[in-house]
Coordinates of C-alpha atoms and ligand atoms in Angstrom, one line a residue:
M1 CA -2.7 25.8 -51.2
G2 CA -3.7 23.4 -48.5
P3 CA -6.1 24.1 -45.7
P4 CA -5.2 26.8 -43.2
K5 CA -2.7 25.6 -40.5
Q6 CA -5.4 25.9 -37.7
L7 CA -7.6 23.4 -39.5
K8 CA -4.8 21.0 -40.2
R9 CA -3.8 20.8 -36.5
T10 CA -3.6 17.3 -35.0
F11 CA -3.4 15.8 -31.5
L12 CA -1.0 13.1 -30.5
G13 CA -1.7 10.5 -27.9
F14 CA 0.4 7.6 -26.4
D15 CA -0.6 4.6 -24.3
L16 CA 2.4 3.0 -22.6
S17 CA 0.5 0.1 -21.1
T18 CA 1.7 -3.3 -19.8
Q19 CA 2.3 -5.1 -23.1
K20 CA 2.9 -2.3 -25.7
L21 CA 3.4 1.3 -26.5
K22 CA 0.7 2.6 -28.8
A23 CA 0.5 6.0 -30.6
V24 CA -2.4 7.7 -32.3
L25 CA -2.5 11.0 -34.3
L26 CA -6.0 12.5 -34.4
G27 CA -7.1 15.2 -36.8
S28 CA -9.1 18.4 -35.9
S29 CA -12.4 16.4 -35.8
L30 CA -10.6 13.8 -33.7
E31 CA -10.6 11.3 -36.5
V32 CA -7.7 8.8 -36.6
V33 CA -5.0 10.1 -39.0
A34 CA -2.3 7.5 -38.2
K35 CA -1.6 4.8 -35.6
A36 CA 1.4 2.7 -34.6
E37 CA 2.4 0.3 -31.9
V38 CA 5.4 -1.5 -30.5
K39 CA 4.9 -4.8 -28.7
F40 CA 7.5 -5.3 -26.0
D41 CA 7.7 -9.1 -26.1
T42 CA 8.1 -9.4 -29.9
D43 CA 9.4 -6.0 -31.1
L44 CA 12.0 -5.7 -28.3
P45 CA 13.0 -9.3 -27.6
E46 CA 16.3 -8.2 -26.1
F47 CA 14.5 -7.2 -22.9
R48 CA 13.1 -10.7 -22.6
T49 CA 9.7 -9.7 -21.3
T50 CA 6.7 -12.0 -21.1
G51 CA 3.4 -10.2 -21.3
G52 CA 5.4 -6.9 -21.2
A53 CA 7.1 -7.7 -17.8
N54 CA 10.1 -9.5 -16.4
A55 CA 9.6 -11.8 -13.4
G56 CA 12.2 -11.2 -10.6
P57 CA 13.9 -13.8 -8.4
S58 CA 11.5 -13.3 -5.5
K59 CA 7.9 -14.5 -5.4
N60 CA 5.5 -11.9 -6.8
E61 CA 8.4 -9.7 -8.1
Y62 CA 7.9 -8.0 -11.4
Y63 CA 9.9 -5.3 -13.1
V64 CA 10.9 -3.8 -16.4
Q65 CA 14.0 -2.0 -17.6
P66 CA 12.9 1.6 -18.3
V67 CA 15.2 1.8 -21.3
M68 CA 12.8 -0.6 -23.0
W69 CA 10.1 2.1 -22.8
V70 CA 12.5 4.7 -24.2
K71 CA 13.5 2.4 -27.1
A72 CA 9.8 1.7 -27.7
M73 CA 9.2 5.5 -28.0
D74 CA 12.0 5.7 -30.7
I75 CA 10.4 2.9 -32.7
V76 CA 6.8 4.0 -32.4
L77 CA 7.6 7.6 -33.6
D78 CA 9.5 6.2 -36.6
R79 CA 6.6 3.9 -37.3
L80 CA 4.2 6.9 -37.2
V81 CA 6.5 8.8 -39.7
M82 CA 6.6 5.7 -41.9
Q83 CA 2.8 6.0 -42.1
Q84 CA 3.1 9.5 -43.5
A85 CA 2.1 11.1 -40.2
D86 CA 2.9 14.8 -40.5
L87 CA 4.2 15.5 -37.0
S88 CA 4.6 19.2 -37.8
T89 CA 0.8 19.5 -37.4
V90 CA 0.8 18.3 -33.8
A91 CA -0.7 21.0 -31.6
A92 CA -0.6 19.1 -28.4
V93 CA 0.6 15.7 -27.1
S94 CA -0.4 13.7 -24.1
G95 CA -0.1 10.2 -22.7
S96 CA -1.6 7.4 -20.8
G97 CA 0.7 5.2 -18.7
Q98 CA 0.2 1.9 -16.9
Q99 CA -0.5 2.9 -13.3
H100 CA 1.7 2.7 -10.2
G101 CA 5.1 1.9 -12.0
S102 CA 7.9 4.3 -11.1
V103 CA 11.0 5.6 -12.7
Y104 CA 14.0 6.8 -10.7
W105 CA 16.1 9.5 -12.5
S106 CA 19.8 10.0 -11.9
K107 CA 21.3 13.5 -12.0
H108 CA 23.0 12.5 -15.2
G109 CA 19.7 11.3 -16.7
I110 CA 18.0 14.6 -16.0
S111 CA 20.9 16.5 -17.6
T112 CA 20.8 14.2 -20.6
L113 CA 17.0 14.7 -20.9
Q114 CA 17.6 18.5 -21.0
N115 CA 20.3 18.3 -23.6
L116 CA 19.2 15.7 -26.1
N117 CA 21.1 15.5 -29.4
S118 CA 18.6 15.3 -32.2
D119 CA 21.0 13.3 -34.4
K120 CA 20.7 10.3 -32.1
F121 CA 18.0 8.0 -30.9
L122 CA 16.5 8.7 -27.5
H123 CA 17.6 5.3 -26.2
A124 CA 21.2 5.9 -27.3
Q125 CA 21.2 8.9 -24.9
I126 CA 18.6 8.0 -22.2
D127 CA 20.3 4.7 -21.4
D128 CA 20.8 2.7 -18.2
S129 CA 22.9 5.5 -16.7
A130 CA 19.8 7.8 -16.8
F131 CA 18.2 5.7 -14.1
V132 CA 19.3 4.7 -10.6
V133 CA 17.0 1.7 -10.6
N134 CA 17.3 -0.4 -13.7
R135 CA 14.8 -3.0 -12.7
T136 CA 12.0 -0.7 -12.1
P137 CA 8.9 -2.0 -10.3
I138 CA 5.6 -2.1 -12.2
W139 CA 2.0 -2.6 -11.2
M140 CA 2.3 -6.4 -11.3
D141 CA 4.8 -6.4 -8.4
A142 CA 3.4 -7.5 -5.1
T143 CA 6.5 -7.7 -2.9
T144 CA 5.8 -4.8 -0.5
T145 CA 3.4 -6.3 2.1
K146 CA 5.8 -5.2 4.9
Q147 CA 6.0 -1.6 3.6
C148 CA 2.2 -1.5 3.3
L149 CA 1.7 -2.6 6.9
E150 CA 4.3 -0.1 8.1
M151 CA 2.8 2.8 6.2
E152 CA -0.8 2.0 7.3
M153 CA 0.3 1.6 10.9
A154 CA 2.3 4.9 10.9
V155 CA -0.6 7.0 9.5
G156 CA -3.1 5.5 12.1
G157 CA -4.5 2.5 10.4
K158 CA -6.0 1.2 7.2
L159 CA -9.1 3.3 7.4
K160 CA -7.1 6.5 7.9
M161 CA -5.1 5.6 4.7
V162 CA -8.4 5.1 2.9
E163 CA -9.7 8.4 4.1
L164 CA -6.5 10.3 3.1
T165 CA -5.5 8.6 -0.2
G166 CA -8.6 6.8 -1.4
S167 CA -7.1 3.3 -1.0
K168 CA -5.7 1.2 1.8
C169 CA -2.1 0.4 1.0
Y170 CA -1.7 -2.0 -1.9
E171 CA 1.5 -3.7 -2.7
R172 CA 1.7 -2.4 -6.3
F173 CA 1.0 1.2 -5.3
T174 CA 4.0 3.5 -5.7
G175 CA 4.4 4.7 -2.1
P176 CA 5.0 1.2 -0.7
Q177 CA 7.3 0.5 -3.7
I178 CA 9.3 3.7 -3.1
R179 CA 9.6 2.8 0.6
K180 CA 11.0 -0.6 -0.4
I181 CA 13.6 1.0 -2.6
Y182 CA 14.5 3.4 0.2
Q183 CA 14.9 0.5 2.7
K184 CA 16.6 -2.0 0.5
R185 CA 18.6 0.2 -1.8
C186 CA 19.2 3.3 0.1
H187 CA 22.1 4.4 -2.2
A188 CA 19.8 4.3 -5.1
Y189 CA 17.2 6.2 -3.2
D190 CA 19.8 8.8 -2.2
E191 CA 20.8 9.2 -5.9
A192 CA 17.3 9.4 -7.3
V193 CA 17.0 13.1 -8.0
R194 CA 13.5 12.8 -9.2
I195 CA 10.8 10.0 -9.3
S196 CA 8.3 9.8 -12.2
L197 CA 5.3 7.7 -12.7
V198 CA 5.1 5.9 -16.1
S199 CA 2.6 8.5 -17.2
S200 CA 4.7 11.5 -16.2
F201 CA 7.7 9.8 -17.7
I202 CA 6.0 10.0 -21.2
S203 CA 5.5 13.8 -20.7
S204 CA 9.0 14.1 -19.5
L205 CA 10.4 12.7 -22.7
F206 CA 8.5 15.3 -24.8
L207 CA 9.1 18.2 -22.4
G208 CA 12.9 17.6 -22.1
S209 CA 12.7 17.9 -18.3
V210 CA 11.0 15.9 -15.5
A211 CA 7.3 16.5 -15.8
P212 CA 5.0 16.9 -12.8
I213 CA 2.8 14.0 -11.8
D214 CA -1.0 14.6 -12.4
F215 CA -3.3 14.1 -9.4
S216 CA -5.5 11.5 -11.1
D217 CA -2.6 9.0 -11.6
G218 CA -1.0 10.4 -8.5
S219 CA -4.0 9.0 -6.5
G220 CA -2.5 5.5 -7.2
M221 CA 0.4 6.0 -4.9
N222 CA -0.9 6.0 -1.3
L223 CA 0.8 9.4 -1.1
L224 CA -1.8 11.9 -2.3
N225 CA -4.5 13.6 -0.2
I226 CA -7.2 13.1 -2.8
R227 CA -9.5 15.8 -1.4
K228 CA -6.8 18.4 -1.2
R229 CA -5.2 17.1 -4.5
N230 CA -1.8 17.6 -3.0
W231 CA 0.8 15.3 -1.4
S232 CA -0.2 14.2 2.1
K233 CA 2.6 15.2 4.4
E234 CA 1.7 12.4 6.7
C235 CA 2.0 9.8 4.0
L236 CA 5.2 11.2 2.6
N237 CA 6.7 11.2 6.1
V238 CA 5.9 7.5 6.6
C239 CA 7.2 6.5 3.2
A240 CA 10.7 7.9 2.7
P241 CA 12.7 11.1 3.6
D242 CA 12.7 14.2 1.4
L243 CA 10.2 12.6 -0.9
D244 CA 8.4 15.8 -1.9
E245 CA 11.4 17.2 -3.7
R246 CA 11.8 13.9 -5.6
L247 CA 8.1 13.9 -6.6
G248 CA 7.6 17.6 -7.5
V249 CA 4.3 19.4 -7.1
P250 CA 1.3 17.4 -8.5
V251 CA -0.8 19.1 -11.2
S252 CA -4.3 18.8 -12.7
P253 CA -4.5 16.4 -15.6
N254 CA -5.5 19.3 -17.8
T255 CA -2.3 21.1 -17.3
V256 CA -0.3 22.5 -20.3
L257 CA 3.2 21.8 -19.1
G258 CA 5.1 23.7 -21.7
N259 CA 6.4 23.4 -25.3
V260 CA 7.9 20.2 -26.8
S261 CA 11.7 20.0 -26.5
K262 CA 14.0 21.0 -29.3
Y263 CA 14.9 17.4 -29.9
F264 CA 11.4 16.7 -31.3
V265 CA 11.4 19.9 -33.3
K266 CA 14.7 19.0 -35.0
R267 CA 14.3 15.3 -35.3
F268 CA 10.6 15.0 -36.1
S269 CA 9.7 18.5 -37.3
F270 CA 7.3 19.2 -34.5
T271 CA 6.5 22.9 -34.3
P272 CA 8.3 24.7 -31.4
E273 CA 4.8 25.8 -30.2
C274 CA 3.5 22.2 -29.8
K275 CA 2.2 21.8 -26.2
V276 CA 3.0 19.0 -23.9
I277 CA 0.0 18.2 -21.7
A278 CA 0.2 16.3 -18.4
S279 CA -0.1 12.5 -19.0
T280 CA -2.3 10.4 -16.7
G281 CA -2.8 6.7 -15.7
D282 CA -4.1 4.3 -18.2
N283 CA -7.4 3.6 -16.4
C284 CA -7.9 7.3 -15.9
S285 CA -7.2 7.8 -19.6
A286 CA -9.6 4.9 -20.5
L287 CA -12.3 6.7 -18.5
S288 CA -11.5 9.9 -20.5
G289 CA -11.7 8.0 -23.7
M290 CA -15.2 6.5 -22.9
L291 CA -17.6 9.4 -23.8
V292 CA -20.6 8.2 -21.8
G293 CA -22.6 9.8 -19.0
S294 CA -21.3 9.5 -15.4
N295 CA -23.9 6.9 -14.5
W296 CA -22.3 4.2 -16.8
L297 CA -20.2 1.3 -15.6
T298 CA -17.1 1.2 -17.7
I299 CA -14.9 -1.9 -18.0
S300 CA -11.5 -2.4 -19.4
L301 CA -10.4 -5.9 -20.4
G302 CA -6.7 -5.3 -20.9
T303 CA -3.7 -7.1 -19.3
S304 CA -5.7 -6.3 -16.1
D305 CA -9.4 -6.2 -16.0
T306 CA -10.7 -3.0 -14.4
L307 CA -14.1 -1.6 -13.5
M308 CA -14.4 2.1 -13.4
V309 CA -17.2 4.5 -12.3
S310 CA -17.4 8.3 -11.9
M311 CA -18.3 9.6 -8.4
K312 CA -19.3 13.1 -7.3
E313 CA -18.1 12.6 -3.7
Q314 CA -15.2 10.6 -2.3
L315 CA -16.6 7.3 -1.1
H316 CA -14.6 5.5 1.6
W317 CA -14.0 2.1 0.0
E318 CA -12.1 -0.4 2.2
E319 CA -11.2 -2.4 -0.9
G320 CA -10.6 -1.0 -4.3
H321 CA -9.6 2.5 -5.1
V322 CA -11.0 6.0 -5.2
L323 CA -8.9 8.3 -7.4
C324 CA -9.2 12.0 -8.4
H325 CA -11.3 12.1 -11.6
P326 CA -9.2 12.7 -14.8
T327 CA -11.5 15.1 -16.6
D328 CA -14.0 16.5 -14.0
T329 CA -11.3 17.8 -11.7
E330 CA -13.7 18.3 -8.8
A331 CA -15.0 14.7 -8.9
F332 CA -13.6 11.3 -8.2
M333 CA -13.5 7.9 -10.0
G334 CA -13.8 4.5 -8.5
L335 CA -11.5 1.7 -9.7
L336 CA -11.4 -2.0 -9.2
C337 CA -8.4 -3.8 -10.7
F338 CA -8.2 -7.5 -11.2
R339 CA -4.8 -9.0 -11.8
N340 CA -5.7 -12.3 -13.3
A341 CA -7.3 -11.2 -16.6
S342 CA -6.2 -11.3 -20.2
L343 CA -3.0 -13.2 -19.6
V344 CA -5.0 -16.0 -17.9
R345 CA -7.6 -16.1 -20.7
E346 CA -4.6 -16.2 -23.1
G347 CA -3.0 -19.1 -21.2
V348 CA -6.2 -21.2 -21.1
N349 CA -6.8 -20.4 -24.7
K350 CA -3.3 -21.6 -25.6
S351 CA -3.7 -24.8 -23.7
M352 CA -7.2 -25.6 -24.9
T353 CA -7.1 -24.4 -28.5
G354 CA -3.5 -23.7 -29.3
G355 CA -4.2 -20.0 -29.0
N356 CA -7.0 -19.6 -31.5
W357 CA -9.6 -17.1 -30.3
D358 CA -12.2 -18.2 -32.9
K359 CA -12.0 -21.7 -31.5
F360 CA -12.1 -20.3 -27.9
N361 CA -15.3 -18.5 -28.8
E362 CA -16.8 -21.5 -30.5
Y363 CA -16.2 -23.5 -27.3
L364 CA -17.5 -20.8 -25.1
D365 CA -20.7 -20.4 -27.3
S366 CA -21.3 -24.2 -27.4
T367 CA -21.8 -24.5 -23.7
P368 CA -24.9 -23.4 -21.9
R369 CA -25.0 -20.4 -19.5
G370 CA -24.4 -21.9 -16.0
N371 CA -22.1 -24.5 -17.5
F372 CA -24.0 -27.5 -16.0
G373 CA -22.9 -26.3 -12.5
N374 CA -19.2 -26.3 -13.2
M375 CA -17.4 -23.2 -12.0
A376 CA -13.7 -22.2 -11.7
I377 CA -11.5 -19.5 -10.1
H378 CA -8.2 -19.0 -11.9
F379 CA -5.9 -16.8 -9.7
I380 CA -2.7 -17.8 -11.3
D381 CA -0.9 -14.8 -9.8
M382 CA -1.8 -13.5 -6.3
E383 CA -5.1 -11.7 -6.9
I384 CA -5.6 -8.2 -5.6
I385 CA -9.1 -8.5 -4.2
P386 CA -9.2 -11.0 -2.4
K387 CA -5.6 -11.5 -1.8
A388 CA -5.6 -15.2 -2.8
Q389 CA -3.7 -17.4 -5.3
G390 CA -4.6 -20.8 -6.8
I391 CA -7.0 -22.6 -9.1
L392 CA -10.2 -24.0 -7.8
R393 CA -12.8 -25.9 -9.9
W394 CA -16.1 -27.1 -8.5
N395 CA -18.5 -29.3 -10.3
K396 CA -22.2 -29.3 -9.3
E397 CA -21.7 -31.9 -6.5
I398 CA -19.3 -29.9 -4.5
V399 CA -20.7 -27.6 -1.8
P400 CA -18.7 -25.6 0.8
S401 CA -19.2 -28.4 3.4
S402 CA -17.9 -31.1 1.0
P403 CA -14.7 -32.8 2.2
D404 CA -13.1 -32.0 -1.1
A405 CA -14.3 -28.3 -1.3
A406 CA -10.8 -26.9 -0.8
K407 CA -9.3 -29.3 -3.4
G408 CA -12.1 -29.1 -5.9
V409 CA -11.8 -31.2 -9.0
I410 CA -8.6 -31.5 -11.0
K411 CA -10.1 -30.7 -14.3
F412 CA -13.3 -30.6 -16.2
S413 CA -14.4 -33.1 -18.8
S414 CA -14.0 -30.9 -21.9
P415 CA -12.2 -27.8 -23.1
Q416 CA -15.6 -26.3 -23.7
I417 CA -16.5 -26.5 -20.0
E418 CA -13.0 -25.3 -19.0
I419 CA -13.4 -22.2 -21.1
R420 CA -16.9 -21.3 -20.0
A421 CA -15.9 -21.9 -16.3
L422 CA -12.9 -19.5 -16.7
V423 CA -14.8 -16.7 -18.3
E424 CA -17.9 -17.0 -16.1
G425 CA -15.7 -17.3 -13.1
Q426 CA -13.8 -14.1 -14.0
M427 CA -17.0 -12.1 -14.5
L428 CA -18.7 -13.5 -11.4
H429 CA -15.6 -12.4 -9.5
H430 CA -15.7 -8.8 -10.9
R431 CA -19.4 -8.6 -10.1
A432 CA -19.1 -10.0 -6.6
V433 CA -16.3 -7.6 -5.7
A434 CA -18.3 -4.6 -7.0
E435 CA -21.5 -5.7 -5.2
D436 CA -19.5 -6.0 -1.9
L437 CA -18.9 -2.3 -2.3
G438 CA -22.7 -1.6 -2.6
Y439 CA -23.1 -1.7 -6.4
R440 CA -26.2 -3.4 -7.9
F441 CA -26.5 -4.4 -11.5
G442 CA -29.5 -5.1 -13.7
P443 CA -31.1 -4.3 -17.1
D444 CA -31.0 -0.6 -16.3
T445 CA -27.2 -0.6 -15.8
Q446 CA -25.4 0.5 -19.0
I447 CA -22.0 -1.0 -19.5
L448 CA -19.3 0.2 -21.9
V449 CA -16.3 -2.1 -22.5
T450 CA -12.8 -1.3 -23.8
G451 CA -9.4 -3.0 -23.8
G452 CA -7.9 -5.8 -26.0
A453 CA -10.5 -8.5 -25.1
S454 CA -13.4 -6.1 -25.9
V455 CA -13.1 -7.2 -29.5
N456 CA -14.3 -10.6 -28.4
K457 CA -18.1 -10.8 -28.7
S458 CA -18.4 -14.1 -26.9
I459 CA -16.6 -12.7 -23.9
L460 CA -18.8 -9.6 -24.0
Q461 CA -22.0 -11.8 -24.1
T462 CA -20.8 -13.4 -20.9
V463 CA -20.2 -10.0 -19.4
A464 CA -23.8 -9.0 -20.4
D465 CA -25.3 -12.2 -18.9
V466 CA -23.3 -12.3 -15.7
F467 CA -24.0 -8.6 -15.0
N468 CA -27.5 -9.0 -16.4
S469 CA -26.9 -5.7 -18.3
P470 CA -26.6 -4.5 -21.9
V471 CA -23.0 -4.1 -23.1
H472 CA -21.8 -1.5 -25.5
V473 CA -18.6 -0.7 -27.4
Q474 CA -17.6 2.6 -28.8
D475 CA -15.8 3.6 -32.1
E476 CA -12.1 2.8 -31.8
G477 CA -13.5 1.2 -28.7
H478 CA -10.9 -1.3 -27.7
E479 CA -8.3 1.5 -27.3
A480 CA -10.1 4.0 -25.0
A481 CA -6.9 4.7 -23.0
L482 CA -5.1 5.7 -26.2
M483 CA -7.9 7.8 -27.5
G484 CA -8.4 9.4 -24.1
A485 CA -4.8 10.6 -24.2
A486 CA -5.3 12.4 -27.5
Y487 CA -8.7 13.7 -26.4
R488 CA -7.2 15.2 -23.3
A489 CA -4.4 16.8 -25.3
A490 CA -7.1 18.5 -27.4
Y491 CA -9.2 19.5 -24.4
S492 CA -6.3 20.9 -22.4
L493 CA -5.3 23.1 -25.3
Y494 CA -8.9 24.3 -25.7
L495 CA -9.0 25.3 -22.0
Q496 CA -5.8 27.3 -22.5
E497 CA -7.0 29.0 -25.7
H498 CA -10.7 29.6 -25.1
D499 CA -12.2 33.1 -24.6
K500 CA -11.7 33.6 -20.9
K501 CA -14.8 35.8 -20.7
K502 CA -17.0 32.7 -21.4
E503 CA -17.4 29.6 -19.3
P504 CA -15.5 26.7 -21.0
L505 CA -17.4 23.6 -22.2
C506 CA -16.9 20.6 -19.9
Y507 CA -14.6 17.9 -21.2
R508 CA -17.3 15.6 -22.6
D509 CA -19.3 18.3 -24.3
Y510 CA -16.2 19.7 -25.9
I511 CA -15.0 16.3 -27.2
L512 CA -18.5 15.5 -28.4
S513 CA -18.7 18.8 -30.2
L514 CA -15.7 17.7 -32.3
T515 CA -16.5 14.0 -32.8
S516 CA -19.5 11.8 -32.8
N517 CA -19.7 9.1 -30.1
K518 CA -21.1 6.1 -31.9
L519 CA -22.1 3.5 -29.3
D520 CA -22.9 0.0 -30.5
L521 CA -25.1 -2.1 -28.3
V522 CA -23.3 -5.4 -28.9
C523 CA -24.8 -7.8 -26.4
E524 CA -28.0 -7.9 -24.3
P525 CA -28.4 -10.2 -21.4
H526 CA -30.6 -13.3 -21.9
K527 CA -33.9 -13.2 -20.2
D528 CA -33.0 -16.0 -17.7
S529 CA -29.6 -14.4 -16.8
E530 CA -30.4 -13.3 -13.3
Q531 CA -32.1 -16.7 -12.5
I532 CA -28.9 -18.5 -13.6
Y533 CA -26.2 -16.2 -12.2
A534 CA -27.7 -15.0 -8.9
P535 CA -27.3 -18.4 -7.3
M536 CA -23.9 -18.8 -9.0
L537 CA -22.8 -15.5 -7.5
L538 CA -23.5 -17.0 -4.0
R539 CA -21.6 -20.1 -4.8
Y540 CA -18.8 -18.2 -6.3
R541 CA -18.4 -16.2 -3.0
E542 CA -18.1 -19.6 -1.2
M543 CA -15.4 -20.7 -3.6
A544 CA -13.5 -17.5 -3.2
R545 CA -13.7 -17.8 0.6
V546 CA -12.5 -21.4 0.5
L547 CA -9.6 -20.5 -1.8
A548 CA -8.6 -17.6 0.3
N549 CA -8.9 -19.6 3.6
P550 CA -8.5 -23.3 2.7
D551 CA -8.2 -24.4 6.3
T552 CA -11.5 -23.0 7.6
Ligands
LIG601 N1 -9.9 -11.8 -29.8 C1 -9.5 -11.7 -28.5 N2 -10.2 -12.3 -27.6 C2 -9.8 -12.2 -26.3 N3 -8.8 -11.5 -25.8 C3 -8.0 -10.8 -26.7 C4 -8.4 -10.9 -28.1 N4 -7.4 -10.1 -28.8 C5 -6.6 -9.6 -27.9 N5 -6.9 -10.1 -26.6 C6 -6.3 -9.8 -25.3 O1 -6.0 -8.4 -25.2 C7 -4.9 -8.3 -24.4 C8 -4.2 -7.0 -24.6 O2 -5.1 -6.0 -24.2 P1 -4.6 -4.5 -24.2 O3 -5.8 -3.7 -23.7 O4 -4.1 -4.1 -25.5 O5 -3.5 -4.6 -23.2 P2 -2.6 -3.5 -22.4 O6 -3.2 -2.2 -22.7 O7 -2.8 -3.9 -20.9 O8 -1.2 -3.7 -22.8 C9 -4.0 -9.5 -24.7 O9 -3.3 -10.0 -23.6 C10 -5.0 -10.5 -25.3 O10 -5.1 -11.6 -24.4
LIG602 O1 -2.8 -1.7 -11.5 C1 -3.6 -1.3 -12.3 C2 -4.7 -0.4 -11.9 O2 -4.7 -0.1 -10.6 C3 -3.5 -1.8 -13.7 O3 -4.8 -1.6 -14.4 C4 -2.4 -1.1 -14.5 O4 -2.8 0.3 -14.7 C5 -2.1 -1.8 -15.8 O5 -3.1 -1.6 -16.8 P1 -3.3 -2.4 -18.2 O6 -1.9 -2.6 -18.8 O7 -3.9 -3.7 -17.8 O8 -4.2 -1.6 -19.0

């Protein structure tokens, strides 16, 4: 006789991020029971993505075919089963999705979703005809400057947009993207019966009907009133007609949406009582997966680099984003997103070492902090803050007034210097943008890092030095967004099941009551860090100013 069913119950989490779909099955102590992943570029080459995305014909245009995500779900589930994952034990499932991307359901798609045949793969049924937009915009797309200006002007200006939605209009945000589809492809907009975010798309697949958008990820749309946690009528009206019926009513990220659809019961032996929990954005989910106090700075070094902080009150940031908090549903989270991140590090690594991270680290570690005065900015794609594009390298001779300040130097004298200039430049950029919002860093700041590049200790040492702060990682630490999805599944179920006569535990206390949170201090700043990096921060700002305004 095995353990009682209650003890055997598991929680399933997904992370549909830019480059891959990952799945994790956690046991009742939130230990990892099974894991699987599907990489879009290599496992699904028929979609011809690079770094998980397709570049469109226009400048700054990026999209994916949503069927790729459906096919990835078929494969990842099969891979979990091949690892002996017993999906009949899953008590709740939730997801984390790359933020801002949108999915436009056709009438036929919704009816297919509701009537899935368990003998067939999902992608054989939810095919191109399920969507009215088959090149669906993702977060990397920056082609909606016109729509951003129109929306901001119509609500009464940039600051009004910040006050209402937590962010000025950003090109990748879903509202401007929806408006572009409404303007340029009005038939598609007319035929879009419902619109999902990538996160709510994951829940929809499991629910067998279009799932609501949660208000944490919903804050990345320029459409949600983040204090009222509901759609802002003003923003909907300036975006596109009859949008509220296409979006549905937003819900708390803790919402139990219903039971898993029959398809999963029949095909994968899920129990019919398995609950589907609202999914949320990948940065929101990463914050949920990082089990530290609200005073920590959390950083994700994924396809994008992001900085995340918890906030009790809504601050009015003119740059960056304030979102509804994913786990403390009265609070907020601050998010800074940097577009030129892992893919740029990967590109430089490829050209300098042939793509060998050990060699990359050897080069990074063999150069001194401060890099002999050599600094670089690598905005290969249009950066988000500041909106600037290009590469600029300064050696120690160049000052802002130099005739060659805008041109900089063509290249540095060695791959070692190139690599240090890249990593220091990226971290100086992140720190400078955060400081412009009023944040200050020092030895008392505690930093927790996650994301693909957080396995790289030499990069983490540069983070520690540039921020002059100790850097930590957590168990299963480079996959906080994935873990956060499964943790939220467990917590939402607990909220539904707990004795209503008692006050429920808060999210962090509940998760920590089930699992230990082993934090590893991996890097401490060198004693001379501030002395080296404070002047470089000033110089970096000059470089960024010159790059953004080469003629001034
Ligand atoms: N050892 C390493 N050093 C630095 N970067 C790494 C290393 N291993 C993986 N990465 C980076 O991690 C990135 C993927 O991060 P991940 O968080 O999984 O991405 P996402 O969730 O955005 O799809 C890759 O683009 C790769 O450049
Ligand atoms: O646009 C943003 C956040 O505003 C990005 O951070 C996306 O959410 C993609 O995340 P990753 O795939 O880089 O984790």
